[in-house]
Amino acid sequence: MQIVIFGANGVTGRLLTRRVLDAGHSAVAVTRRPDDFPISDPRLTIASADVRRDGLAAIVAGADAVLSTLGVPFTRQPVDTYSAGTRNVVNAMRASGVNRLVVVSSTGAYPTPGRRDTPLALRLFEPIITRTIGKTVYDDIRRMEAVVRDSGLDWTIVRPSGLFDLPELTNYVAGEIDPVGAFTARIDLADYLVKVAQDRTARSKTVVVSTTEHTPTVWEMVRREAFKNDAPLAPSV
Ligand SMILES: NC(=O)c1ccc[n+]([C@@H]2O[C@H](COP(=O)([O-])OP(=O)(O)OC[C@H]3O[C@@H](n4cnc5c(N)ncnc54)[C@H](OP(=O)(O)O)[C@@H]3O)[C@@H](O)[C@H]2O)c1
């Protein structure tokens, strides 16, 4: 398959690009910072683009699937990168006759009353974060999901929970399920995205991916967000 990845130069995007290539596919990695992209491979093309601008049709032309791990940090300013960017991607796909779209959303953007094994700290902090520092991001993630559902494309929306880093895949749980726990390892998310892109049964579905092993504590995640410490979290094994 030829797979185009928006957000390819992010933490999840780099893992995803590597997994796409390791699975034997060709990849187009889209970034505003092509000179900083760390992966090179004969089956990889690096494309420079800002999703908030036009001109994406040439990038997606010929793709079998488009994956998006686009993201912006929490801010109190208005955010429209998720929705306006994804609308531009959708328009480019329609113009190029490309149908398969898989986007990363977030379980944090929606109430999850059925979530299992919810840590007490998540129950305390999530409502505060989603209504304060995370509000503008989560508002735009919800607008993005509406853009995707109304796109007329073969779409799948993938909702991870709090992202953290692990060196190896785990036995993550995923699909049309309630989230389990508070976290998703980026490597599990990347693995699941590659699988979903090829899975016809996932079309027009909103799915969840949860990591249940080697997870950090909610306190570690809150500290990371509060102090913007970019170092990968040490999992509490
Ligand atoms: N952090 C969490 O706990 C959490 C939880 C649930 C869901 N999520 C979602 O998971 C996804 C991946 O998260 P992550 O932490 O791996 O992301 P990340 O490292 O922040 O990467 C996001 C990427 O989006 C790209 N991007 C942003 N604005 C762009 C624009 N205007 N045009 C083109 N590219 C743009 C950036 O690439 P360039 O700068 O190279 O262009 C950036 O590398 C995001 O959608 C996030 O919302 C995160």
Short mmCIF file of C-alpha atoms and ligand atoms in Angstrom, two decimals:
data_model
loop_
_atom_site.label_atom_id
_atom_site.label_comp_id
_atom_site.label_asym_id
_atom_site.label_seq_id
_atom_site.Cartn_x
_atom_site.Cartn_y
_atom_site.Cartn_z
CA MET A 1 0.00 0.00 0.00
CA GLN A 2 0.94 3.64 -0.44
CA ILE A 3 0.16 5.39 2.87
CA VAL A 4 0.21 9.17 3.41
CA ILE A 5 0.82 10.26 7.02
CA PHE A 6 -0.14 13.74 8.26
CA GLY A 7 1.57 14.64 11.54
CA ALA A 8 4.40 12.27 10.54
CA ASN A 9 7.06 14.31 12.35
CA GLY A 10 5.30 14.11 15.73
CA VAL A 11 6.17 11.56 18.39
CA THR A 12 3.45 9.13 17.28
CA GLY A 13 3.90 10.06 13.62
CA ARG A 14 7.57 9.03 13.56
CA LEU A 15 6.73 5.66 15.17
CA LEU A 16 3.88 5.25 12.71
CA THR A 17 6.06 6.05 9.70
CA ARG A 18 8.60 3.43 10.83
CA ARG A 19 5.85 0.82 11.34
CA VAL A 20 4.30 1.54 7.94
CA LEU A 21 7.68 1.00 6.27
CA ASP A 22 8.50 -2.09 8.37
CA ALA A 23 5.15 -3.59 7.35
CA GLY A 24 6.32 -3.39 3.72
CA HIS A 25 4.28 -0.38 2.60
CA SER A 26 5.40 2.85 0.95
CA ALA A 27 4.97 6.03 2.97
CA VAL A 28 4.60 9.75 2.32
CA ALA A 29 5.49 11.64 5.51
CA VAL A 30 3.90 15.11 5.63
CA THR A 31 5.50 17.75 7.87
CA ARG A 32 6.13 21.49 8.00
CA ARG A 33 9.72 20.67 9.04
CA PRO A 34 11.06 18.31 6.37
CA ASP A 35 14.69 19.08 7.26
CA ASP A 36 14.09 17.74 10.80
CA PHE A 37 12.52 14.47 9.71
CA PRO A 38 14.77 11.68 11.06
CA ILE A 39 13.79 8.69 8.90
CA SER A 40 15.10 7.87 5.45
CA ASP A 41 14.14 4.85 3.38
CA PRO A 42 13.88 4.03 -0.33
CA ARG A 43 10.11 3.62 0.08
CA LEU A 44 9.68 6.93 1.93
CA THR A 45 8.85 10.33 0.42
CA ILE A 46 8.96 13.39 2.66
CA ALA A 47 6.44 16.09 1.71
CA SER A 48 6.49 19.63 3.07
CA ALA A 49 3.03 21.05 3.77
CA ASP A 50 0.95 22.96 6.30
CA VAL A 51 -2.48 21.31 6.53
CA ARG A 52 -4.10 24.67 7.23
CA ARG A 53 -3.21 25.71 3.67
CA ASP A 54 -4.40 24.31 0.33
CA GLY A 55 -2.24 22.31 -2.06
CA LEU A 56 -2.59 18.88 -0.45
CA ALA A 57 -4.18 17.13 -3.45
CA ALA A 58 -0.85 16.43 -5.14
CA ILE A 59 0.45 14.90 -1.89
CA VAL A 60 -2.44 12.45 -1.38
CA ALA A 61 -2.84 11.55 -5.08
CA GLY A 62 -2.34 7.83 -5.64
CA ALA A 63 -2.57 6.89 -1.94
CA ASP A 64 -4.36 3.73 -0.78
CA ALA A 65 -4.86 5.24 2.68
CA VAL A 66 -4.33 8.52 4.50
CA LEU A 67 -3.52 8.46 8.24
CA SER A 68 -3.55 11.53 10.48
CA THR A 69 -1.76 11.95 13.80
CA LEU A 70 -2.01 15.76 13.60
CA GLY A 71 -1.91 17.43 16.96
CA VAL A 72 -1.35 20.73 18.76
CA PRO A 73 -0.45 21.32 22.43
CA PHE A 74 -3.01 22.52 24.97
CA THR A 75 -3.52 26.27 24.76
CA ARG A 76 -6.09 28.78 25.90
CA GLN A 77 -6.06 30.28 22.38
CA PRO A 78 -8.67 29.14 19.82
CA VAL A 79 -7.58 25.99 17.95
CA ASP A 80 -8.66 24.97 14.43
CA THR A 81 -5.76 22.85 13.18
CA TYR A 82 -7.66 19.59 13.74
CA SER A 83 -10.86 20.67 12.01
CA ALA A 84 -9.60 23.07 9.32
CA GLY A 85 -6.57 20.87 8.60
CA THR A 86 -8.65 17.71 8.36
CA ARG A 87 -11.20 19.50 6.15
CA ASN A 88 -8.36 20.38 3.77
CA VAL A 89 -7.16 16.76 3.83
CA VAL A 90 -10.71 15.52 3.11
CA ASN A 91 -11.11 17.99 0.22
CA ALA A 92 -7.74 16.93 -1.20
CA MET A 93 -8.72 13.25 -0.97
CA ARG A 94 -12.03 13.88 -2.72
CA ALA A 95 -10.27 15.84 -5.48
CA SER A 96 -7.76 13.01 -5.95
CA GLY A 97 -10.22 10.11 -5.70
CA VAL A 98 -8.60 8.74 -2.52
CA ASN A 99 -11.10 7.14 -0.11
CA ARG A 100 -9.53 5.59 2.98
CA LEU A 101 -9.00 7.99 5.91
CA VAL A 102 -7.96 7.09 9.48
CA VAL A 103 -7.65 9.93 12.01
CA VAL A 104 -6.46 10.02 15.61
CA SER A 105 -8.91 11.69 18.00
CA SER A 106 -9.00 11.35 21.81
CA THR A 107 -11.12 9.65 24.46
CA GLY A 108 -10.67 12.89 26.45
CA ALA A 109 -12.96 14.79 24.09
CA TYR A 110 -16.03 12.77 25.12
CA PRO A 111 -17.65 11.44 28.27
CA THR A 112 -16.61 7.82 28.79
CA PRO A 113 -19.03 6.49 31.43
CA GLY A 114 -18.23 2.90 30.45
CA ARG A 115 -14.47 3.27 30.94
CA ARG A 116 -13.12 0.35 32.99
CA ASP A 117 -10.31 0.41 35.57
CA THR A 118 -10.42 4.21 35.80
CA PRO A 119 -7.82 5.56 38.23
CA LEU A 120 -9.30 7.92 40.85
CA ALA A 121 -6.86 10.66 39.81
CA LEU A 122 -8.21 10.54 36.22
CA ARG A 123 -11.78 10.91 37.49
CA LEU A 124 -10.62 13.96 39.44
CA PHE A 125 -8.41 15.65 36.84
CA GLU A 126 -9.97 14.88 33.45
CA PRO A 127 -13.10 17.04 33.89
CA ILE A 128 -10.92 19.94 35.09
CA ILE A 129 -8.44 19.65 32.21
CA THR A 130 -11.11 19.27 29.52
CA ARG A 131 -12.93 22.38 30.77
CA THR A 132 -9.86 24.59 31.27
CA ILE A 133 -6.44 24.25 29.63
CA GLY A 134 -7.57 21.49 27.24
CA LYS A 135 -10.91 23.04 26.26
CA THR A 136 -9.93 24.66 22.95
CA VAL A 137 -8.11 21.51 21.78
CA TYR A 138 -10.97 19.16 22.72
CA ASP A 139 -13.56 21.50 21.15
CA ASP A 140 -11.63 21.32 17.88
CA ILE A 141 -11.14 17.54 18.10
CA ARG A 142 -14.94 17.22 18.28
CA ARG A 143 -15.28 19.50 15.22
CA MET A 144 -12.68 17.31 13.44
CA GLU A 145 -14.69 14.16 14.16
CA ALA A 146 -17.78 15.82 12.62
CA VAL A 147 -15.76 16.74 9.51
CA VAL A 148 -14.61 13.11 9.18
CA ARG A 149 -18.10 11.60 9.72
CA ASP A 150 -19.59 13.97 7.13
CA SER A 151 -16.76 13.43 4.64
CA GLY A 152 -18.40 10.71 2.54
CA LEU A 153 -15.04 8.89 2.66
CA ASP A 154 -14.24 5.41 4.04
CA TRP A 155 -13.24 6.72 7.46
CA THR A 156 -12.22 5.35 10.84
CA ILE A 157 -11.79 7.53 13.94
CA VAL A 158 -9.30 6.13 16.46
CA ARG A 159 -9.51 7.41 20.05
CA PRO A 160 -6.47 6.79 22.29
CA SER A 161 -6.27 7.92 25.92
CA GLY A 162 -3.27 9.63 27.58
CA LEU A 163 -0.25 8.98 25.35
CA PHE A 164 3.05 7.76 26.78
CA ASP A 165 6.12 6.00 25.44
CA LEU A 166 7.19 2.37 25.72
CA PRO A 167 9.98 0.61 23.81
CA GLU A 168 7.93 -2.46 22.84
CA LEU A 169 4.38 -3.31 21.81
CA THR A 170 2.04 -4.55 24.52
CA ASN A 171 -1.09 -6.71 24.42
CA TYR A 172 -3.21 -3.62 23.97
CA VAL A 173 -7.00 -3.77 23.66
CA ALA A 174 -8.74 -2.02 20.78
CA GLY A 175 -11.93 -1.82 18.74
CA GLU A 176 -15.52 -0.77 19.40
CA ILE A 177 -15.01 -1.00 23.14
CA ASP A 178 -15.07 1.31 26.15
CA PRO A 179 -11.61 2.60 27.09
CA VAL A 180 -9.73 0.56 29.69
CA GLY A 181 -7.62 2.54 32.18
CA ALA A 182 -6.24 5.98 31.39
CA PHE A 183 -3.46 5.41 28.86
CA THR A 184 -2.33 4.40 25.40
CA ALA A 185 1.30 3.72 24.49
CA ARG A 186 2.22 5.51 21.28
CA ILE A 187 3.79 2.33 19.90
CA ASP A 188 0.48 0.47 20.44
CA LEU A 189 -1.41 3.32 18.77
CA ALA A 190 0.95 3.25 15.77
CA ASP A 191 0.61 -0.53 15.43
CA TYR A 192 -3.19 -0.32 15.59
CA LEU A 193 -3.34 2.50 13.02
CA VAL A 194 -1.48 0.39 10.46
CA LYS A 195 -3.86 -2.53 11.08
CA VAL A 196 -6.98 -0.37 10.93
CA ALA A 197 -5.88 1.23 7.65
CA GLN A 198 -6.09 -2.22 6.04
CA ASP A 199 -9.21 -3.43 7.86
CA ARG A 200 -12.37 -3.13 5.77
CA THR A 201 -14.54 -3.98 8.77
CA ALA A 202 -13.35 -0.81 10.58
CA ARG A 203 -14.93 1.50 8.01
CA SER A 204 -17.37 4.15 9.31
CA LYS A 205 -16.47 3.18 12.87
CA THR A 206 -15.14 5.02 15.90
CA VAL A 207 -12.75 2.80 17.81
CA VAL A 208 -10.70 2.97 20.99
CA VAL A 209 -7.16 1.75 21.75
CA SER A 210 -6.04 1.24 25.37
CA THR A 211 -2.77 0.05 26.87
CA THR A 212 -3.21 -1.88 30.09
CA GLU A 213 0.39 -2.98 30.88
CA HIS A 214 3.45 -0.99 31.99
CA THR A 215 1.44 2.22 32.26
CA PRO A 216 2.56 5.33 34.15
CA THR A 217 0.49 6.84 36.95
CA VAL A 218 -1.96 9.66 36.32
CA TRP A 219 0.15 11.82 38.68
CA GLU A 220 3.17 11.37 36.40
CA MET A 221 1.08 12.40 33.38
CA VAL A 222 -0.34 15.46 35.14
CA ARG A 223 3.17 16.48 36.23
CA ARG A 224 4.36 16.13 32.63
CA GLU A 225 1.53 18.33 31.32
CA ALA A 226 1.97 20.87 34.10
CA PHE A 227 5.72 21.25 33.64
CA LYS A 228 5.88 20.43 29.91
CA ASN A 229 8.68 17.98 30.50
CA ASP A 230 9.41 16.44 27.09
CA ALA A 231 11.33 13.48 28.50
CA PRO A 232 9.60 10.15 27.91
CA LEU A 233 7.78 8.86 30.95
CA ALA A 234 9.35 6.06 32.87
CA PRO A 235 6.60 3.45 33.08
CA SER A 236 5.77 2.14 36.52
CA VAL A 237 6.11 -1.54 35.73
N1 LIG B 1 -0.87 13.68 24.28
C1 LIG B 1 -1.87 12.89 24.67
O1 LIG B 1 -1.91 12.42 25.84
C2 LIG B 1 -2.96 12.53 23.70
C3 LIG B 1 -4.06 11.81 24.15
C4 LIG B 1 -5.05 11.41 23.25
C5 LIG B 1 -4.92 11.76 21.91
N2 LIG B 1 -3.85 12.49 21.48
C6 LIG B 1 -3.73 12.81 20.04
O2 LIG B 1 -2.77 11.91 19.49
C7 LIG B 1 -2.19 12.49 18.31
C8 LIG B 1 -0.69 12.31 18.32
O3 LIG B 1 -0.14 12.89 19.48
P1 LIG B 1 1.44 13.15 19.56
O4 LIG B 1 1.73 13.57 20.97
O5 LIG B 1 2.20 12.03 18.96
O6 LIG B 1 1.54 14.42 18.59
P2 LIG B 1 2.72 15.50 18.41
O7 LIG B 1 4.03 14.92 18.79
O8 LIG B 1 2.28 16.78 19.05
O9 LIG B 1 2.71 15.67 16.83
C9 LIG B 1 1.70 16.31 16.15
C10 LIG B 1 2.24 16.70 14.79
O10 LIG B 1 1.21 17.44 14.09
C11 LIG B 1 1.87 18.21 13.13
N3 LIG B 1 1.16 19.45 12.84
C12 LIG B 1 0.62 20.33 13.73
N4 LIG B 1 0.10 21.38 13.07
C13 LIG B 1 0.32 21.14 11.75
C14 LIG B 1 0.02 21.86 10.57
N5 LIG B 1 -0.62 23.06 10.60
N6 LIG B 1 0.38 21.33 9.37
C15 LIG B 1 1.02 20.15 9.30
N7 LIG B 1 1.35 19.42 10.39
C16 LIG B 1 1.00 19.93 11.59
C17 LIG B 1 3.24 18.60 13.69
O11 LIG B 1 4.18 18.33 12.69
P3 LIG B 1 5.23 19.42 12.09
O12 LIG B 1 5.51 20.42 13.19
O13 LIG B 1 6.39 18.59 11.71
O14 LIG B 1 4.57 20.01 10.91
C18 LIG B 1 3.45 17.64 14.85
O15 LIG B 1 4.64 16.91 14.73
C19 LIG B 1 -2.67 13.94 18.29
O16 LIG B 1 -3.78 14.00 17.41
C20 LIG B 1 -3.17 14.18 19.70
O17 LIG B 1 -4.20 15.15 19.73
C21 LIG B 1 -2.87 12.88 22.35
#
